[in-house]
Amino acid sequence: MSIKTGNFANHGAQPLLGARDWAYLLSLLIPFVIYDLVLRIHLIATRPRANEPSKALVLMQIPLQEPRPSGFTTDVGLIQSDLFFSLGYVCLWIGLFAALRKGLFRPIIVVLFHLATVCVVLISTIAYQYFNATGSTLNSETVVLGVTAFDELGGLIASEASAGILALVVGAVVYSLIAPPLAAYLVGQWARQDANHSKKVRAWSRPFWTTGLLLGATTFFGLSLLPGVSSTGVSKSFARDAVVNVMVTSIDVAQGEELPEVPTGLDVKPIPQQASLVPASSNKRRNVVLIFLESTRASATTPYNKALPTTPFLDELAKRSLLVERAYAVIPHTHNALTAINCGIYPPLDAPRTRLLAIPSTLPDICLPHLLKAQGYNTAYFMSQVKTFENSQQILENLGYEDFYSLEHMNTVGFEPTNYFGLEDEVMLEPSRAWLEQHRDEPFLTAYLTSAPHHDYLAPQKRYGRVAYTDDDVVNRYLNSVRNQDFFLKHLFDQYRQLGLYEDTIFVLLGDHGQGFGEHGRNGHDNAIYEEGLRIPLLIHDPQRYMHGERIEGPVTQLDILPTVADLLGYQIQGGPYNGTSFLRPLPENRTLMFSCSGEKGCMASLKGYQKFIYHFDDRPEEFFNLASDPAEQMNLAAERAPSELKKWRAELVEWRAKVRAMYDAVPGE
C-alpha cells in the first residue's frame, strides 16, 4: 500500500509528512500509546500485593504480619519503561515514513507498520492477562512454549481467554486494518493536501529531521531497557515494558548461558546408570500405592490445618499413619515432581528441559517402577486427565510404569469436568478395580494422579454439592476441589478393602506441589517458590504399623520417597546413588534442601532447618526468612544478614543448578 502525499509548488519547502501520512500514522499510534499505558497503569494499581491478603487466604495459612504501607504513589516509576518504549515506537515509525515517502520500500514499511503494531498490542494484552492470572511476567520462554505446545496448552489458554479479552484483541486487529486508511482518506478529502494545511520544512533540513527521529527512537528504546524505579521492591521484569521484557529474555536465550565449571562441594549425584533392590531377610513383597494429590498445598488440608474441614477422611487416616510435618516439592510442576518421587533424582529445572523426560533415553531403568518390576511386581498408573498434556503417557512409561490409564482409556460418561483437562477423580475407580482384580495374586505398584484441585477449579457440585468456606469465589472453588478429592480417596481405600487388598498394601499420599493465591503476588504453582507452592501434605498409611499415628518433623522432600518405600518394603538399594534419604531413619544433620521454579532463570530457594533463602536471578531482591517465627514468609530478613553469608547461600544455589543441568546435558536431543 502506498500513501500519496500530494504535489507542492514550492519545491524548496516541503512537509516532513503529508497530512494524509500524519493521519495514517497517528490514527494508529495514538490509540496504541493510550492502550498500552492504560493497561500498564491498571496492572500497577491492581497487581496482587503480599501485604494485602484477603480473609480467604488466611484460611490456608497462619495470621499474617502487620501490613506494610504501599500504594500507587510509590509505584509511579514503574511506568517509565512503557513511556520510553512508546516514545521510541512513535519516533521510529514517523522517521521511517519520512525517510521512505515513496519507492519500492514504501509499501513494505506500511505493511510492517501494521504487523508490528498488531504484534505489540497482542503481546501487551497477553502479558497483562498472564500477569493477572499467574502473578508472573511474560517472557520469551513462555511465548515459545505457548506457540510450540499450543495443542497441549490450548485448554489452559482458553480458560484464561475471556470473551472480553478476545473481543478486545479482535477489535484491535480490525481497527488497525481499517482506521489508518480511512483516516488518511477523510483527511485527504478535507485538506486536499495543499500547502495551507501542511507544515513545511526546508528540503535540505528533511534528512536532519528524519535522522533526529530515528536517533530519538534508538535513544528511547535504549532507555526503555532500564527498569523503572520503585520503592516496593518489585521485579525488574515487571518494571519493564511487556514487549521489552520479551525481547530482553529472547536475547538472553539466544546468547545462551555459560555455566561455571561444575564444582565438587555440593552433594548432587549424577543420574544413576544402574540400581537394584536387594531383599533383606525379613522382606515380604507387599503392595505399594502412590497417590499424587494434584496442586494440593499442605495448609489446604485438615491434618495440617485443623481450622479448615476440607479433608475429613484424610484427617482420620492421618491419625493411623506416619505424617511428615514439613514435606516439600522440589519443583512445583507435576512431571518434575513425579520424576523426583519415582526416581529419587533431581528432575530438569526448567520447562524446556522437562520435555526431555519424554525421550526414552533420558532415564535408565533406575526408577521405583523399574526396581520393583525386577522384584516381580506389576505396575500401573492411573490419571483423571488427558494423556496429551506434556506427553504424559510417554513420560510415565519412561518412569517405568507398564500399564497406563488416562481419560482416553476410561468410560467418562456421567463424570463432570474438574478443569480444562480433567474429569472427576472417581472416573479412575472402574479401571482401577478391573486392573486390581486381574493382578491381585501378585505384588503390584499402582499410582494415581488426581485432577480435582488443578486450575481452573471447576469444583463440580452434582455429586457432593459445595461448601461455602469463604466468599472469595476462586479460593472457595479450590477448597471445594480439595474436598472433592477427599471423597475420591475414601472411595479408593474402600475399593482396596472390598478387594481384600488393604491389609497387605502400603499407601503413600503426597502432593505433587502446592498452589498460590496471591500471598506473594503469585498465583498458580510454577513460580510459587514460597511455602504455599512448595509445602505439601505427606503421609504413609500402613495397616500393619503406625496404628496410633506418628509424626516426624522433617524437613523432607519428594526425593526421599524412593529410598523410604524401599525401606518400608525391607529392601536395600544397591547401586545408584540417589539424592534422597529414607526418613524412617535419622535424617542427615544440617542437610540443605534445594528448590527451583519451573522456569528458566525464574527463582531458586534453599532450606536449612528453618532458614530459607530465595534467589531471583537479580530480577528482584533476594529474600531470607526464618520459618520458625515467620512461616508465612512475610518478613524479609536479607538486609539483616551479612553480605558474605548471602553470597554463600547464592553460590550454593548456582552450583546446584549447574550440577543438575549437567546431569541432563548428555541426553540425546538436548
Short mmCIF file of C-alpha atoms in Angstrom, two decimals, residues 12-297:
data_model
loop_
_atom_site.label_atom_id
_atom_site.label_comp_id
_atom_site.label_asym_id
_atom_site.label_seq_id
_atom_site.Cartn_x
_atom_site.Cartn_y
_atom_site.Cartn_z
CA GLY A 12 12.32 24.30 -1.67
CA ALA A 13 9.90 23.77 1.19
CA GLN A 14 8.06 20.50 1.64
CA PRO A 15 6.25 18.94 4.61
CA LEU A 16 8.06 16.38 6.73
CA LEU A 17 4.95 14.27 6.18
CA GLY A 18 1.81 14.99 4.25
CA ALA A 19 -1.50 15.45 6.05
CA ARG A 20 -2.65 12.02 5.00
CA ASP A 21 0.57 10.44 6.25
CA TRP A 22 0.10 12.12 9.61
CA ALA A 23 -3.48 10.92 9.77
CA TYR A 24 -2.46 7.41 8.74
CA LEU A 25 0.24 7.17 11.42
CA LEU A 26 -1.43 8.96 14.30
CA SER A 27 -4.73 7.14 13.90
CA LEU A 28 -2.89 4.00 14.97
CA LEU A 29 -0.04 5.33 17.11
CA ILE A 30 -2.15 7.46 19.46
CA PRO A 31 -4.63 4.66 20.34
CA PHE A 32 -1.68 2.27 20.67
CA VAL A 33 0.09 4.52 23.19
CA ILE A 34 -3.11 5.12 25.15
CA TYR A 35 -3.98 1.42 25.18
CA ASP A 36 -0.51 0.37 26.31
CA LEU A 37 -0.34 2.94 29.10
CA VAL A 38 -3.88 2.25 30.33
CA LEU A 39 -3.11 -1.47 30.57
CA ARG A 40 0.10 -0.70 32.40
CA ILE A 41 -1.43 1.72 34.89
CA HIS A 42 -4.26 -0.69 35.63
CA LEU A 43 -1.80 -3.55 36.13
CA ILE A 44 0.33 -1.50 38.52
CA ALA A 45 -2.67 -0.32 40.51
CA THR A 46 -4.37 -3.71 40.81
CA ARG A 47 -1.49 -6.18 40.98
CA PRO A 48 -1.60 -8.64 43.91
CA ARG A 49 0.20 -7.36 46.98
CA ALA A 50 1.67 -9.62 49.59
CA ASN A 51 0.71 -7.24 52.38
CA GLU A 52 -2.95 -7.01 51.42
CA PRO A 53 -4.22 -10.57 51.99
CA SER A 54 -7.91 -11.36 51.80
CA LYS A 55 -9.66 -13.20 54.57
CA ALA A 56 -9.89 -16.17 52.21
CA LEU A 57 -6.11 -16.52 52.13
CA VAL A 58 -5.90 -16.54 55.92
CA LEU A 59 -7.94 -19.75 55.79
CA MET A 60 -4.88 -21.55 54.43
CA GLN A 61 -2.09 -20.00 56.49
CA ILE A 62 -1.34 -18.56 59.88
CA PRO A 63 -2.28 -14.91 60.59
CA LEU A 64 0.00 -12.58 58.67
CA GLN A 65 2.23 -9.84 59.98
CA GLU A 66 1.01 -6.28 60.13
CA PRO A 67 0.76 -4.92 56.56
CA ARG A 68 3.49 -2.63 55.33
CA PRO A 69 2.36 0.63 53.71
CA SER A 70 2.33 0.76 49.94
CA GLY A 71 0.30 2.35 47.21
CA PHE A 72 0.27 3.53 43.65
CA THR A 73 2.16 6.70 44.53
CA THR A 74 5.23 4.59 45.36
CA ASP A 75 4.97 2.83 42.00
CA VAL A 76 4.89 5.76 39.59
CA GLY A 77 8.38 4.88 38.38
CA LEU A 78 7.09 1.54 37.13
CA ILE A 79 5.58 3.25 34.09
CA GLN A 80 8.93 4.68 32.98
CA SER A 81 9.91 1.82 30.65
CA ASP A 82 6.49 1.87 28.97
CA LEU A 83 6.70 5.62 28.36
CA PHE A 84 10.14 5.36 26.79
CA PHE A 85 9.12 2.40 24.64
CA SER A 86 6.01 4.22 23.42
CA LEU A 87 8.03 7.36 22.58
CA GLY A 88 10.61 5.28 20.77
CA TYR A 89 7.93 3.42 18.84
CA VAL A 90 6.27 6.66 17.73
CA CYS A 91 9.58 8.23 16.67
CA LEU A 92 10.59 5.08 14.81
CA TRP A 93 7.57 4.97 12.53
CA ILE A 94 7.37 8.71 11.92
CA GLY A 95 11.05 8.61 11.00
CA LEU A 96 10.64 5.62 8.69
CA PHE A 97 7.60 7.11 6.97
CA ALA A 98 9.51 10.38 6.46
CA ALA A 99 12.61 8.59 5.16
CA LEU A 100 10.69 6.36 2.76
CA ARG A 101 7.99 8.60 1.32
CA LYS A 102 7.83 6.70 -1.93
CA GLY A 103 9.53 3.96 -3.89
CA LEU A 104 9.75 0.19 -3.61
CA PHE A 105 10.19 0.08 0.16
CA ARG A 106 7.19 2.29 0.93
CA PRO A 107 4.51 -0.44 0.78
CA ILE A 108 6.81 -2.79 2.72
CA ILE A 109 7.12 -0.22 5.51
CA VAL A 110 3.35 0.27 5.60
CA VAL A 111 2.74 -3.48 5.93
CA LEU A 112 5.43 -3.80 8.62
CA PHE A 113 3.85 -0.88 10.48
CA HIS A 114 0.55 -2.74 10.71
CA LEU A 115 2.09 -6.10 11.56
CA ALA A 116 4.40 -4.68 14.21
CA THR A 117 1.65 -2.69 15.89
CA VAL A 118 -0.71 -5.68 15.97
CA CYS A 119 2.07 -7.84 17.44
CA VAL A 120 2.88 -5.24 20.09
CA VAL A 121 -0.79 -4.94 21.06
CA LEU A 122 -1.13 -8.73 21.24
CA ILE A 123 1.98 -9.12 23.40
CA SER A 124 0.87 -6.31 25.71
CA THR A 125 -2.58 -7.84 26.07
CA ILE A 126 -1.28 -11.37 26.65
CA ALA A 127 1.27 -10.09 29.17
CA TYR A 128 -1.48 -8.21 31.01
CA GLN A 129 -3.73 -11.27 31.17
CA TYR A 130 -0.85 -13.61 32.01
CA PHE A 131 0.23 -11.48 34.95
CA ASN A 132 -3.32 -11.19 36.23
CA ALA A 133 -3.67 -14.97 36.08
CA THR A 134 -0.28 -16.01 37.46
CA GLY A 135 1.41 -13.03 39.09
CA SER A 136 4.42 -13.68 36.81
CA THR A 137 5.71 -11.62 33.91
CA LEU A 138 5.56 -12.83 30.33
CA ASN A 139 8.94 -13.82 28.89
CA SER A 140 10.20 -15.36 25.67
CA GLU A 141 10.27 -18.85 27.16
CA THR A 142 6.56 -18.68 27.92
CA VAL A 143 5.76 -17.29 24.47
CA VAL A 144 7.73 -20.04 22.73
CA LEU A 145 6.19 -22.71 24.94
CA GLY A 146 2.71 -21.41 24.21
CA VAL A 147 3.31 -21.47 20.46
CA THR A 148 5.14 -24.79 20.20
CA ALA A 149 2.89 -26.64 22.64
CA PHE A 150 -0.42 -24.99 21.81
CA ASP A 151 -2.08 -28.37 21.32
CA GLU A 152 -1.16 -29.26 24.92
CA LEU A 153 -1.78 -25.85 26.47
CA GLY A 154 -4.86 -24.88 24.46
CA GLY A 155 -7.20 -25.67 27.34
CA LEU A 156 -5.13 -23.61 29.77
CA ILE A 157 -5.02 -20.66 27.38
CA ALA A 158 -8.75 -20.91 26.68
CA SER A 159 -9.54 -20.97 30.41
CA GLU A 160 -7.97 -17.51 30.80
CA ALA A 161 -9.10 -16.02 27.49
CA SER A 162 -12.38 -14.36 28.47
CA ALA A 163 -14.89 -13.19 25.89
CA GLY A 164 -13.98 -9.61 26.72
CA ILE A 165 -10.28 -10.19 26.05
CA LEU A 166 -10.99 -11.97 22.78
CA ALA A 167 -13.34 -9.18 21.67
CA LEU A 168 -10.68 -6.62 22.57
CA VAL A 169 -8.00 -8.40 20.54
CA VAL A 170 -10.29 -8.87 17.52
CA GLY A 171 -11.36 -5.24 17.75
CA ALA A 172 -7.74 -4.08 17.89
CA VAL A 173 -6.81 -6.11 14.81
CA VAL A 174 -9.82 -4.88 12.83
CA TYR A 175 -9.19 -1.29 13.90
CA SER A 176 -5.53 -1.47 12.86
CA LEU A 177 -6.54 -2.59 9.38
CA ILE A 178 -9.41 -0.16 8.80
CA ALA A 179 -8.73 3.01 10.79
CA PRO A 180 -5.45 4.27 9.22
CA PRO A 181 -6.55 4.17 5.54
CA LEU A 182 -9.96 5.56 6.50
CA ALA A 183 -8.39 8.41 8.47
CA ALA A 184 -6.00 9.17 5.60
CA TYR A 185 -8.86 9.25 3.11
CA LEU A 186 -11.01 11.58 5.24
CA VAL A 187 -8.16 13.97 5.94
CA GLY A 188 -7.19 13.94 2.27
CA GLN A 189 -10.72 14.92 1.34
CA TRP A 190 -10.72 17.74 3.84
CA ALA A 191 -7.23 19.11 3.43
CA ARG A 192 -6.65 18.37 -0.25
CA GLN A 193 -3.01 18.02 0.68
CA ASP A 194 -2.29 21.69 -0.15
CA ALA A 195 0.38 23.95 1.23
CA ASN A 196 -2.02 25.67 3.61
CA HIS A 197 -2.57 22.52 5.63
CA SER A 198 0.90 21.11 5.92
CA LYS A 199 3.69 22.44 7.98
CA LYS A 200 6.69 22.69 5.67
CA VAL A 201 10.37 22.32 6.32
CA ARG A 202 13.19 23.24 4.05
CA ALA A 203 14.12 20.43 1.68
CA TRP A 204 17.70 20.40 2.94
CA SER A 205 16.53 20.01 6.56
CA ARG A 206 14.36 16.93 5.98
CA PRO A 207 17.28 14.47 6.45
CA PHE A 208 18.11 16.12 9.76
CA TRP A 209 14.52 15.73 11.00
CA THR A 210 14.42 12.12 9.84
CA THR A 211 17.79 11.31 11.34
CA GLY A 212 16.80 13.04 14.57
CA LEU A 213 13.62 10.97 14.81
CA LEU A 214 15.43 7.70 14.21
CA LEU A 215 18.17 8.63 16.70
CA GLY A 216 15.45 9.60 19.16
CA ALA A 217 13.79 6.23 18.65
CA THR A 218 17.08 4.47 19.34
CA THR A 219 17.63 6.54 22.47
CA PHE A 220 14.14 5.96 23.82
CA PHE A 221 14.33 2.23 23.10
CA GLY A 222 17.63 2.12 24.98
CA LEU A 223 16.11 3.92 27.94
CA SER A 224 13.16 1.53 27.94
CA LEU A 225 15.58 -1.29 28.76
CA LEU A 226 16.14 0.31 32.15
CA PRO A 227 13.51 -0.90 34.62
CA GLY A 228 11.57 1.81 36.36
CA VAL A 229 12.44 2.90 39.87
CA SER A 230 10.10 1.72 42.63
CA SER A 231 10.30 1.64 46.39
CA THR A 232 8.27 -1.54 46.59
CA GLY A 233 10.97 -4.00 45.58
CA VAL A 234 9.10 -5.37 42.58
CA SER A 235 10.93 -7.39 39.97
CA LYS A 236 12.91 -5.79 37.16
CA SER A 237 10.92 -7.81 34.65
CA PHE A 238 7.68 -6.31 35.95
CA ALA A 239 9.23 -2.82 35.81
CA ARG A 240 9.96 -3.24 32.09
CA ASP A 241 7.50 -2.72 29.28
CA ALA A 242 5.96 -6.09 28.33
CA VAL A 243 7.37 -6.10 24.79
CA VAL A 244 10.78 -5.01 26.02
CA ASN A 245 10.84 -7.81 28.57
CA VAL A 246 10.03 -10.43 25.93
CA MET A 247 12.79 -9.03 23.71
CA VAL A 248 15.35 -8.92 26.53
CA THR A 249 14.64 -12.51 27.57
CA SER A 250 14.81 -13.58 23.91
CA ILE A 251 18.30 -12.12 23.66
CA ASP A 252 19.31 -13.92 26.86
CA VAL A 253 18.11 -17.23 25.41
CA ALA A 254 19.79 -16.61 22.05
CA GLN A 255 23.10 -15.80 23.71
CA GLY A 256 22.85 -18.93 25.81
CA GLU A 257 24.45 -19.35 29.18
CA GLU A 258 28.00 -20.12 30.14
CA LEU A 259 27.81 -22.29 33.20
CA PRO A 260 30.75 -22.36 35.57
CA GLU A 261 32.81 -25.49 35.79
CA VAL A 262 30.77 -27.93 37.86
CA PRO A 263 32.15 -27.75 41.42
CA THR A 264 32.50 -30.74 43.70
CA GLY A 265 31.49 -29.31 47.04
CA LEU A 266 27.73 -29.86 46.86
CA ASP A 267 26.21 -33.33 47.14
CA VAL A 268 24.35 -33.56 43.83
CA LYS A 269 24.78 -37.03 42.40
CA PRO A 270 24.65 -37.79 38.66
CA ILE A 271 21.84 -39.86 37.17
CA PRO A 272 22.45 -43.43 38.32
CA GLN A 273 23.20 -45.73 35.41
CA GLN A 274 22.11 -48.85 37.25
CA ALA A 275 20.48 -49.78 40.53
CA SER A 276 18.65 -52.69 42.09
CA LEU A 277 16.86 -53.74 45.24
CA VAL A 278 18.35 -56.40 47.48
CA PRO A 279 15.82 -58.16 49.76
CA ALA A 280 16.59 -58.27 53.44
CA SER A 281 15.98 -61.44 55.45
CA SER A 282 12.66 -60.11 56.76
CA ASN A 283 11.49 -58.94 53.33
CA LYS A 284 7.88 -59.57 52.34
CA ARG A 285 6.61 -58.48 48.95
CA ARG A 286 3.78 -56.14 49.91
CA ASN A 287 1.80 -53.95 47.55
CA VAL A 288 2.55 -50.23 47.19
CA VAL A 289 0.10 -47.47 46.24
CA LEU A 290 1.36 -43.97 45.43
CA ILE A 291 -1.35 -41.29 45.41
CA PHE A 292 -0.28 -37.94 43.98
CA LEU A 293 -2.56 -35.14 45.16
CA GLU A 294 -2.66 -32.61 42.34
CA SER A 295 -1.99 -28.97 43.32
CA THR A 296 -2.65 -29.72 46.98
CA ARG A 297 -0.88 -27.45 49.43
#
